[in-house]
Amino acid sequence: MGGHPPDGADAAAEWERLIHPEDWDEHLAHRERLRRGESSEVRYRLRGYDGVVRWIHARTRPIHKGGKVIVDGIVSDVTRQVEAEQQLARALAELEKLSSINEQQALHDPLTGLGNRRKLLLRLDAALERGGDLLMALFDLDGFKRYNDTFGHPAGDALLVRLATRLRDVMPSDAAFRFGGDEFLILAPASGDVESLLAAAADALSEEGKGFEISASFGAVLLPDEAAEPSSALQLCDQRLYNEKSRRSARRGRPQDVLLEALNAREPNLEIHSSDVAGLAVAVGARLGLKDEAIARLEQAALLHDIGKIGIPDSVLCKPGPLSDEEWKFIRRHTIIGERILAASPALTDVARIVRSTHEHFDGAGYPDGLRGQAIPIEARIISVCDAHASMISDRTYRPALSQAQALAELARCAGTQFDPAAVESLTAFVAADQPRPLVG
């Protein structure tokens, strides 16, 4: 044991003196088993005469011989074996720790710490198997892309972390998930106030600051009433989310509303004129038998038929007197400018085509393309007549308003040349009947 005992020392007493203090109880238990006549094995530490601590393994048994009890056995130095076992135990503990970390990472979003899609599906399967009513809602952040583009991706990540923390704080335990990108999802019992839960989640996923506003649209599903398995539930959530985002987009303002605001800011009288033209055009279109879809398109085009005048210089647009030939060239460009502005919005592509043709003449003498007769879109032919009528019965800086009779006479004179005769006839009949103009909206 790392040296020799002093001469004359009692071997048993010296052995016990070398036992590590922390292992003394092991030795006493071993000694008690031997006293009872039992075989015993023990492993503990000894501190050698050289100061080195070693592990020993003792396998002993009591032997009765000549009225005495003699302990017979083998004592082995197992230090290397114990150290190898300890090293293996440490490695296994580290592996278990890493496994736990990997499992955590496999089920949680690394950025926000919320459960990820995999964890959601596991929880959803388990919840549906257990039974009970559940609320599942998929949220999408409105304005996040613009925030990311404006402030950068690190700021965008920080925002996601803030919103995720708020969502976790207001939801039941383990009910919040990051579904991917800027989408979050909640899965919670539907036993309480579902509306309040949804409102709390939407509020948690909202933030407003200088130069930005983040809000959350969502689609919600009640399980199992509306969907009985995960894929159909997620599909229904996604569809309802899409519908909600579409409704929100519409509420924030149709493209035509945004453009009309810009037109009104440039020349307030043009918005009033466009509204008058649209009201009259809807009535004429209805008399001509246009279907609802065509009338809706006609109304949009009538409201926006002068949008291209945004690109005309004020010196020309607001000139109090007659225009020169050069100035008329500017004015005639407004239909092309309007088409380009409107065509930038996919929702207004058909309207853009109509607006381009609102100054074509029935006999082919108009602009910008010299279209003739039926080649001119019917909506453009109607707007052309209604635009002329609304202009004639309104005061201008260079002339007073014409009477209704004078305006109708002028339209009749130009029917077949500048205007579609059918549109002129329909407008005249409408005005003669003195019908109230339909509301535009």
XYZ file of C-alpha atoms in Angstrom, residues 34 40 171 216 287 329 369 393 406 414:
10
model
C -17.717 -11.186 8.785
C -18.369 -10.315 2.226
C -50.922 31.840 -22.632
C -51.388 40.052 -35.880
C -79.420 50.469 -68.371
C -50.036 67.170 -75.720
C -54.533 54.396 -79.860
C -72.838 70.884 -66.489
C -77.573 72.121 -73.674
C -71.529 64.038 -81.168
